[in-house]
Short mmCIF file of C-alpha atoms and ligand atoms in Angstrom, two decimals:
data_model
loop_
_atom_site.label_atom_id
_atom_site.label_comp_id
_atom_site.label_asym_id
_atom_site.label_seq_id
_atom_site.Cartn_x
_atom_site.Cartn_y
_atom_site.Cartn_z
CA MET V 1 25.21 83.04 100.59
CA SER V 2 27.69 85.25 98.78
CA THR V 3 29.69 87.95 100.39
CA SER V 4 31.49 91.07 99.38
CA ILE V 5 33.75 93.05 101.65
CA ASP V 6 33.69 96.27 99.64
CA SER V 7 31.45 98.04 102.14
CA LEU V 8 33.59 96.81 105.02
CA ILE V 9 36.67 98.32 103.37
CA HIS V 10 34.76 101.52 102.79
CA ILE V 11 33.54 102.04 106.35
CA GLU V 12 36.65 100.87 108.23
CA THR V 13 38.37 103.93 109.72
CA ASP V 14 41.53 102.33 111.11
CA PRO V 15 44.14 102.57 108.32
CA GLN V 16 45.91 99.34 109.31
CA LEU V 17 42.71 97.31 109.38
CA LYS V 18 41.56 98.90 106.15
CA ALA V 19 44.83 97.91 104.46
CA ILE V 20 44.41 94.31 105.65
CA ALA V 21 40.85 94.17 104.36
CA LYS V 22 42.04 95.42 100.96
CA LYS V 23 44.67 92.69 100.84
CA VAL V 24 42.14 90.01 101.70
CA ASN V 25 39.87 91.35 98.97
CA LEU V 26 42.73 90.93 96.48
CA GLN V 27 43.48 87.43 97.82
CA GLN V 28 46.91 88.52 99.02
CA ARG V 29 48.74 86.91 101.93
CA ILE V 30 48.88 88.88 105.17
CA THR V 31 52.17 89.29 107.06
CA ASP V 32 52.92 88.26 110.65
CA GLU V 33 52.64 91.91 111.72
CA GLU V 34 49.22 92.14 110.11
CA GLY V 35 48.15 88.92 111.81
CA LEU V 36 49.15 90.47 115.12
CA ILE V 37 47.23 93.65 114.32
CA LEU V 38 44.12 91.54 113.72
CA PHE V 39 44.53 89.89 117.13
CA GLU V 40 45.13 93.22 118.84
CA LYS V 41 42.58 95.43 117.14
CA GLY V 42 40.25 93.37 114.96
CA SER V 43 36.69 93.34 116.28
CA LEU V 44 34.71 90.12 115.97
CA PRO V 45 32.48 91.44 113.16
CA PHE V 46 35.50 92.74 111.26
CA VAL V 47 37.63 89.58 111.34
CA GLY V 48 34.49 87.49 110.98
CA ALA V 49 33.48 89.21 107.75
CA LEU V 50 36.98 88.77 106.27
CA ALA V 51 37.12 85.12 107.29
CA ASN V 52 33.65 84.43 105.95
CA PHE V 53 34.58 86.06 102.66
CA ILE V 54 37.57 83.72 102.33
CA ARG V 55 35.56 80.69 103.44
CA GLU V 56 32.86 81.33 100.88
CA GLN V 57 35.39 81.93 98.11
CA LEU V 58 37.01 78.59 98.91
CA HIS V 59 33.99 76.46 99.74
CA GLY V 60 30.78 78.41 99.24
CA ASN V 61 28.30 77.13 101.81
CA THR V 62 29.69 73.62 101.85
CA THR V 63 30.35 72.37 105.36
CA TYR V 64 32.05 69.06 105.68
CA PHE V 65 31.74 66.32 108.23
CA ASN V 66 32.77 62.70 108.17
CA ARG V 67 31.72 59.45 109.74
CA ASN V 68 34.47 58.13 111.92
CA PHE V 69 35.17 56.47 115.22
CA HIS V 70 38.03 56.82 117.65
CA ILE V 71 40.22 54.25 119.32
CA GLU V 72 42.34 55.32 122.26
CA PRO V 73 44.86 52.51 122.78
CA THR V 74 45.89 53.71 126.24
CA ASN V 75 45.84 56.71 128.54
CA VAL V 76 49.12 55.68 130.14
CA CYS V 77 51.72 58.25 129.18
CA VAL V 78 55.40 58.78 129.81
CA PHE V 79 54.98 62.53 129.40
CA SER V 80 53.48 65.02 131.78
CA CYS V 81 51.91 67.88 129.85
CA LYS V 82 50.49 70.33 132.35
CA PHE V 83 47.26 70.90 130.41
CA CYS V 84 46.45 67.20 130.13
CA SER V 85 43.58 65.80 132.20
CA TYR V 86 43.67 62.49 130.47
CA SER V 87 47.00 60.79 130.93
CA ARG V 88 47.99 58.60 133.82
CA LEU V 89 51.61 58.06 134.66
CA TYR V 90 52.97 54.60 134.14
CA ALA V 91 53.42 54.32 137.90
CA ASN V 92 49.67 54.88 138.41
CA LYS V 93 48.67 52.23 135.96
CA GLU V 94 45.63 51.16 137.94
CA GLU V 95 43.90 54.35 136.83
CA GLY V 96 44.75 53.73 133.22
CA TRP V 97 43.73 51.42 130.42
CA GLU V 98 45.76 49.55 127.83
CA LEU V 99 44.05 47.89 124.89
CA SER V 100 45.48 44.79 123.28
CA ILE V 101 45.69 44.51 119.51
CA ASP V 102 42.80 42.05 119.52
CA GLN V 103 40.67 44.42 121.59
CA MET V 104 41.34 47.23 119.12
CA VAL V 105 40.59 45.02 116.12
CA ASP V 106 37.36 44.00 117.88
CA ILE V 107 36.41 47.68 118.08
CA VAL V 108 37.00 47.94 114.33
CA LYS V 109 34.89 44.82 113.79
CA SER V 110 32.06 46.30 115.82
CA TYR V 111 31.61 48.80 112.95
CA ASP V 112 31.23 46.08 110.31
CA GLY V 113 28.40 46.95 107.96
CA LYS V 114 28.29 50.56 109.14
CA PRO V 115 29.11 53.24 106.60
CA ILE V 116 32.02 54.85 108.42
CA THR V 117 35.06 55.87 106.41
CA GLU V 118 37.74 56.59 109.00
CA VAL V 119 39.23 55.33 112.24
CA HIS V 120 41.10 57.92 114.30
CA ILE V 121 43.64 56.35 116.67
CA VAL V 122 45.48 58.44 119.26
CA GLY V 123 46.32 58.00 122.90
CA GLY V 124 48.94 58.39 125.57
CA VAL V 125 52.56 57.47 124.95
CA HIS V 126 52.88 54.03 126.49
CA PRO V 127 56.47 52.87 127.02
CA LYS V 128 55.67 49.31 125.94
CA MET V 129 53.47 49.96 122.91
CA ASN V 130 56.25 50.16 120.37
CA VAL V 131 56.45 50.57 116.63
CA ASP V 132 56.14 46.82 115.97
CA TYR V 133 52.99 46.72 118.09
CA PHE V 134 51.40 49.43 115.99
CA ILE V 135 52.65 47.95 112.70
CA GLU V 136 50.83 44.76 113.63
CA LEU V 137 47.73 46.77 114.53
CA MET V 138 47.78 48.59 111.18
CA LYS V 139 48.15 45.30 109.28
CA LYS V 140 45.32 43.64 111.16
CA ILE V 141 42.95 46.56 110.66
CA LYS V 142 43.70 46.66 106.93
CA ALA V 143 43.39 42.89 106.62
CA HIS V 144 39.93 43.14 108.14
CA ARG V 145 38.70 46.28 106.36
CA PRO V 146 41.08 47.38 103.59
CA THR V 147 39.12 50.50 102.60
CA LEU V 148 38.92 51.98 106.08
CA HIS V 149 41.13 55.08 106.22
CA VAL V 150 43.48 54.87 109.19
CA LYS V 151 44.35 58.30 110.59
CA ALA V 152 46.59 57.59 113.52
CA PHE V 153 49.31 58.72 115.93
CA THR V 154 50.30 62.23 116.84
CA ALA V 155 53.84 63.36 116.08
CA VAL V 156 54.46 62.97 119.83
CA GLU V 157 53.62 59.26 119.78
CA LEU V 158 55.58 58.78 116.55
CA ASP V 159 58.66 60.64 117.78
CA TYR V 160 58.77 58.48 120.90
CA MET V 161 58.29 55.16 119.10
CA PHE V 162 60.85 55.96 116.40
CA ARG V 163 63.48 57.09 118.89
CA LYS V 164 62.90 54.01 121.03
CA ALA V 165 63.28 51.74 118.00
CA LYS V 166 66.32 53.73 116.84
CA LEU V 167 64.66 54.41 113.51
CA THR V 168 65.02 57.58 111.51
CA THR V 169 61.79 59.51 111.09
CA GLU V 170 61.75 58.63 107.39
CA GLU V 171 62.30 54.91 108.01
CA GLY V 172 59.74 54.70 110.82
CA MET V 173 57.14 56.57 108.82
CA LYS V 174 57.71 54.41 105.77
CA ARG V 175 57.24 51.22 107.78
CA LEU V 176 53.99 52.38 109.34
CA HIS V 177 52.72 53.69 106.02
CA GLU V 178 53.47 50.37 104.32
CA ALA V 179 51.64 48.57 107.12
CA GLY V 180 48.49 50.62 106.56
CA LEU V 181 48.83 54.05 108.18
CA ASP V 182 47.11 56.46 105.77
CA SER V 183 47.41 59.88 107.37
CA LEU V 184 48.34 61.72 110.57
CA PRO V 185 46.05 63.61 112.91
CA GLY V 186 47.14 67.05 114.04
CA GLY V 187 47.66 66.55 117.77
CA GLY V 188 50.72 67.25 119.87
CA ALA V 189 51.51 70.60 118.25
CA GLU V 190 50.21 72.61 121.25
CA ILE V 191 52.17 75.89 120.97
CA PHE V 192 55.49 75.69 119.15
CA ALA V 193 57.23 78.71 120.71
CA PRO V 194 59.87 77.27 123.10
CA GLU V 195 59.21 79.74 125.93
CA ILE V 196 55.60 78.48 126.18
CA ARG V 197 56.27 74.88 125.24
CA GLU V 198 58.83 74.59 128.05
CA HIS V 199 56.16 75.60 130.49
CA ILE V 200 53.24 73.49 129.31
CA CYS V 201 54.84 70.37 127.83
CA ALA V 202 58.59 70.53 128.36
CA ASP V 203 59.42 66.88 127.92
CA LYS V 204 57.84 65.98 124.60
CA VAL V 205 58.92 66.54 121.00
CA ASN V 206 59.71 70.18 120.18
CA ALA V 207 58.48 72.29 117.28
CA ASP V 208 61.16 71.21 114.81
CA GLY V 209 60.62 67.56 115.67
CA TRP V 210 56.83 67.86 115.26
CA LEU V 211 57.23 69.63 111.92
CA SER V 212 59.83 67.20 110.58
CA ILE V 213 57.55 64.23 111.31
CA HIS V 214 54.73 65.84 109.33
CA GLU V 215 57.18 66.75 106.57
CA ALA V 216 58.32 63.13 106.35
CA ALA V 217 54.71 61.99 106.09
CA HIS V 218 54.00 64.56 103.37
CA ASN V 219 57.10 63.43 101.46
CA LEU V 220 55.62 59.93 101.35
CA GLY V 221 52.45 61.36 99.83
CA MET V 222 50.49 61.17 103.07
CA HIS V 223 48.31 64.03 104.31
CA SER V 224 48.06 65.33 107.83
CA ASN V 225 46.32 67.89 110.03
CA ALA V 226 47.71 70.50 112.37
CA THR V 227 46.35 71.68 115.70
CA MET V 228 47.08 74.56 118.06
CA LEU V 229 46.17 74.44 121.74
CA TYR V 230 45.14 78.01 122.53
CA GLY V 231 43.63 80.08 125.28
CA HIS V 232 46.00 79.38 128.17
CA ILE V 233 49.28 81.21 128.85
CA GLU V 234 50.27 81.93 125.26
CA LYS V 235 50.20 85.45 123.86
CA TYR V 236 48.98 86.57 120.45
CA GLU V 237 52.56 86.61 119.15
CA HIS V 238 52.89 82.90 120.01
CA ARG V 239 49.77 82.07 118.03
CA ILE V 240 51.20 83.90 115.02
CA ASP V 241 54.57 82.19 115.46
CA HIS V 242 52.78 78.82 115.56
CA MET V 243 50.77 79.48 112.44
CA ARG V 244 53.80 80.94 110.63
CA ARG V 245 55.72 77.69 111.08
CA LEU V 246 52.77 75.74 109.73
CA ARG V 247 52.27 78.10 106.80
CA GLU V 248 55.96 77.77 105.88
CA LEU V 249 55.87 73.98 105.89
CA GLN V 250 52.65 74.00 103.91
CA ASP V 251 54.28 76.22 101.27
CA LYS V 252 56.94 73.54 100.95
CA THR V 253 54.88 70.33 100.99
CA LYS V 254 51.18 71.18 100.56
CA GLY V 255 50.52 68.14 102.71
CA PHE V 256 48.27 69.66 105.39
CA ASN V 257 44.54 69.30 104.92
CA THR V 258 43.09 71.01 107.94
CA PHE V 259 43.96 73.39 110.73
CA ILE V 260 42.20 72.64 114.01
CA PRO V 261 42.40 75.16 116.85
CA LEU V 262 41.85 73.36 120.16
CA LYS V 263 40.43 75.42 123.00
CA PHE V 264 42.21 74.78 126.29
CA ARG V 265 39.80 73.23 128.81
CA ASN V 266 40.81 73.63 132.43
CA MET V 267 39.18 70.86 134.47
CA ASP V 268 41.32 68.52 136.51
CA ASN V 269 44.77 69.34 135.25
CA ASP V 270 47.87 71.19 136.43
CA MET V 271 46.71 74.35 134.68
CA SER V 272 43.27 74.49 136.21
CA TYR V 273 44.14 77.92 137.62
CA VAL V 274 44.12 79.33 134.06
CA ALA V 275 40.72 80.70 133.03
CA GLU V 276 39.24 79.42 129.77
CA SER V 277 38.96 81.77 126.82
CA SER V 278 35.68 83.52 126.04
CA ILE V 279 33.51 82.63 123.08
CA ILE V 280 34.40 86.00 121.51
CA GLU V 281 38.10 85.15 121.67
CA ASP V 282 37.38 81.65 120.31
CA MET V 283 35.56 83.01 117.29
CA ARG V 284 38.16 85.74 116.71
CA LEU V 285 40.84 83.07 116.71
CA TYR V 286 39.02 80.92 114.15
CA ALA V 287 38.53 83.94 111.93
CA ILE V 288 42.15 85.11 112.15
CA ALA V 289 43.41 81.58 111.50
CA ARG V 290 41.26 81.46 108.34
CA ILE V 291 42.70 84.80 107.20
CA TYR V 292 46.35 84.06 108.07
CA LEU V 293 46.59 80.43 106.87
CA ASP V 294 45.87 81.18 103.25
CA ASN V 295 47.44 77.93 102.06
CA PHE V 296 45.40 75.62 104.33
CA PRO V 297 42.37 74.35 102.44
CA HIS V 298 40.24 73.61 105.51
CA LEU V 299 39.53 74.96 108.98
CA LYS V 300 37.92 72.59 111.44
CA ALA V 301 35.99 73.18 114.65
CA TYR V 302 36.23 70.05 116.75
CA TRP V 303 32.78 70.04 118.28
CA PRO V 304 33.39 67.62 121.20
CA MET V 305 35.73 70.18 122.68
CA LEU V 306 34.06 73.42 121.65
CA GLY V 307 30.48 72.27 122.22
CA ARG V 308 27.82 71.83 119.55
CA GLU V 309 26.36 75.33 119.55
CA ASN V 310 29.72 77.04 119.46
CA ALA V 311 30.83 74.76 116.63
CA GLN V 312 27.67 75.79 114.81
CA LEU V 313 28.48 79.45 115.41
CA SER V 314 32.02 78.99 114.11
CA LEU V 315 30.57 78.27 110.66
CA ALA V 316 30.12 82.05 110.35
CA PHE V 317 33.77 82.68 111.29
CA GLY V 318 35.75 80.80 108.68
CA VAL V 319 35.12 77.20 109.69
CA ASN V 320 34.08 74.80 106.91
CA ASP V 321 34.42 71.45 108.70
CA ILE V 322 32.98 70.17 111.97
CA ASP V 323 34.68 66.79 112.15
CA GLY V 324 32.67 63.65 112.46
CA THR V 325 30.00 61.65 114.07
CA ILE V 326 32.65 60.28 116.46
CA ASP V 327 30.67 57.20 117.28
CA ASP V 328 32.49 56.40 120.47
CA SER V 329 33.44 57.54 123.91
CA THR V 330 36.61 59.52 123.37
CA LYS V 331 37.75 60.69 126.76
CA ILE V 332 40.39 63.34 126.17
CA TYR V 333 37.90 66.22 126.32
CA SER V 334 35.31 64.95 128.75
CA MET V 335 38.15 64.49 131.23
CA ALA V 336 39.26 68.09 130.67
CA GLY V 337 35.85 69.60 131.35
CA SER V 338 34.13 69.63 127.97
CA GLU V 339 30.34 69.77 128.04
CA GLU V 340 30.33 66.72 125.80
CA GLN V 341 30.69 63.84 128.23
CA THR V 342 30.02 61.15 125.64
CA PRO V 343 30.70 62.81 122.33
CA THR V 344 28.57 61.09 119.76
CA MET V 345 26.37 62.73 117.16
CA THR V 346 24.29 60.92 114.62
CA THR V 347 24.46 61.91 110.97
CA GLU V 348 20.98 63.38 111.36
CA GLU V 349 22.09 65.59 114.25
CA LEU V 350 25.17 66.80 112.39
CA VAL V 351 23.23 67.54 109.23
CA THR V 352 20.56 69.41 111.18
CA LEU V 353 23.18 71.43 113.00
CA ILE V 354 24.78 72.49 109.71
CA LYS V 355 21.44 73.26 108.06
CA GLN V 356 20.34 75.41 111.01
CA ALA V 357 23.41 77.56 110.29
CA LYS V 358 22.15 77.87 106.67
CA ARG V 359 25.08 75.93 105.31
CA LYS V 360 25.23 72.93 103.02
CA PRO V 361 26.05 69.62 104.77
CA VAL V 362 28.39 67.38 102.83
CA GLU V 363 29.81 64.14 104.12
CA ARG V 364 33.46 63.76 103.13
CA ASP V 365 36.11 61.12 103.51
CA THR V 366 39.40 61.92 105.26
CA LEU V 367 40.87 63.41 102.09
CA TYR V 368 37.81 65.58 101.40
CA ASN V 369 36.38 63.51 98.59
CA VAL V 370 32.60 63.94 98.67
CA VAL V 371 30.80 60.88 100.00
CA ASN V 372 27.27 62.30 100.18
CA ASP V 373 25.59 65.65 99.71
CA TYR V 374 22.85 66.03 102.33
CA SER V 375 21.38 69.32 101.14
CA GLU V 376 18.23 67.71 99.85
CA VAL V 377 17.88 65.06 102.53
CA ASN V 378 15.14 65.94 104.96
CA PHE V 379 15.34 63.64 107.94
CA GLU V 380 12.04 64.80 109.31
CA THR V 381 9.90 63.94 106.29
CA ALA V 382 11.85 61.58 104.08
CA ALA V 383 11.89 57.86 104.60
CA VAL V 384 15.58 57.81 105.24
CA ASP V 385 17.50 54.62 104.92
CA ALA V 386 18.26 53.47 108.44
CA SER V 387 21.90 53.08 107.48
CA LEU V 388 22.23 56.87 107.30
CA ASN V 389 22.21 56.92 111.08
O1 LIG J 1 47.48 67.35 121.30
C1 LIG J 1 44.85 67.75 125.61
C2 LIG J 1 44.66 68.41 123.17
C3 LIG J 1 45.08 66.99 121.46
C4 LIG J 1 43.57 69.26 126.50
O2 LIG J 1 43.61 65.70 113.41
C5 LIG J 1 43.53 69.40 125.12
O3 LIG J 1 41.51 65.40 112.95
C6 LIG J 1 42.10 71.17 125.35
O4 LIG J 1 44.84 66.46 118.25
N1 LIG J 1 42.12 71.10 126.69
C7 LIG J 1 44.74 65.63 120.86
N2 LIG J 1 42.78 70.35 124.55
C8 LIG J 1 43.48 65.68 120.00
C9 LIG J 1 43.76 66.08 118.58
C10 LIG J 1 42.71 66.00 117.53
C11 LIG J 1 41.38 66.03 117.88
C12 LIG J 1 40.43 65.94 116.88
C13 LIG J 1 40.75 65.81 115.56
C14 LIG J 1 42.09 65.78 115.21
C15 LIG J 1 42.44 65.61 113.78
C16 LIG J 1 43.08 65.88 116.19
O5 LIG J 1 44.16 67.27 122.51
C17 LIG J 1 46.39 67.16 122.14
C18 LIG J 1 46.16 68.42 122.95
O6 LIG J 1 46.44 69.56 122.19
N3 LIG J 1 44.34 68.47 124.60
N4 LIG J 1 44.38 68.22 126.79
C19 LIG J 1 42.83 70.17 127.30
N5 LIG J 1 42.88 70.14 128.66
FE1 LIG J 2 50.65 62.40 127.18
FE2 LIG J 2 49.38 63.58 125.15
FE3 LIG J 2 48.53 63.98 127.69
FE4 LIG J 2 50.84 65.04 126.85
S1 LIG J 2 48.78 65.54 126.05
S2 LIG J 2 50.52 63.94 128.80
S3 LIG J 2 51.62 63.47 125.45
S4 LIG J 2 48.50 62.03 126.60
#
């Protein structure tokens, strides 16, 4: 698939949209005002074509996925984000779970012999799971499986554990990194703008704190992801503000790998009165993120939250990564109303999903090194090594 946007530029009658399309064609960065214009006036086919043009320039048809599993150490949390369906207050511990280090290492051991490359560890912010607890966990995981990439802890969890241990961000990050932490997931960013953040997650780390934790990780040579929780009470200007802060930090450090928009799901939380965004708005957001975040190499659709078919659709709107096989029972989305109650997909299912969208399925590791190109693998006819599943 190769795209040109010449005809789009030619037929567009709105002068502002036409000017943006010309900039994209010349690989120039769009401004905040232009980002806002895209949100306000850009039709789905218009922003989709621009985003797809950029996606194919960067990655051609390649669509990445990885083979990972999740560990959620606890759902007990000292914070009370209004959108969260997952956490249980410390006082209501009977509804929560807390995994011991041995239990978590046992989960890692249960993947012995399986060709997964990453463990993703995030959970609630438990007042007693401190930095030493997680240092020990990192060391034990690495002692057992040194090549497993450990992507763990949102900036929210890190901020809390560093403050509790009276460690500077730099010191805390260095200790965890030395113990085995390889990279950071993108959670906890939500919406940075204070007027929204105060309403949806007032008590956890603010925008500057979130960004400075990722900056500290990048300064140690670690990579990280960034998320944005969208489709609730934020306005378009807040989405642009959020992405501007990320784009600025990325200009400085180049440490972000992937931007992951997270669609707000409204089941069983204090914001259940807020309607969920439409699929048109979801796809427009992916496309505009691809256009605006010119310095982010990858855009990921997290299928357990978006649903498989919508994730597949997003591959036409700028997305070049659909996360992993997620061989587990991560609960954060099923508890918020996602269609995916037990989000697992086999490699075969993921590959088929990508091929149906006429894209090229490539398994990656966390840092986007190619592990396996599945373009020529035909699961239906080939005698596929059982280990591929
Ligand atoms: O920060 C919580 C979100 C995030 C809801 O880096 C909700 O590869 C929607 O960050 N509706 C945690 N979203 C998950 C996360 C993540 C997921 C996958 C991959 C990566 C990565 C990171 O989940 C939280 C919050 O934004 N969340 N509740 C909800 N009701
Ligand atoms: Fe806690 Fe994270 Fe839920 Fe907020 S989103 S209440 S920090 S588990």
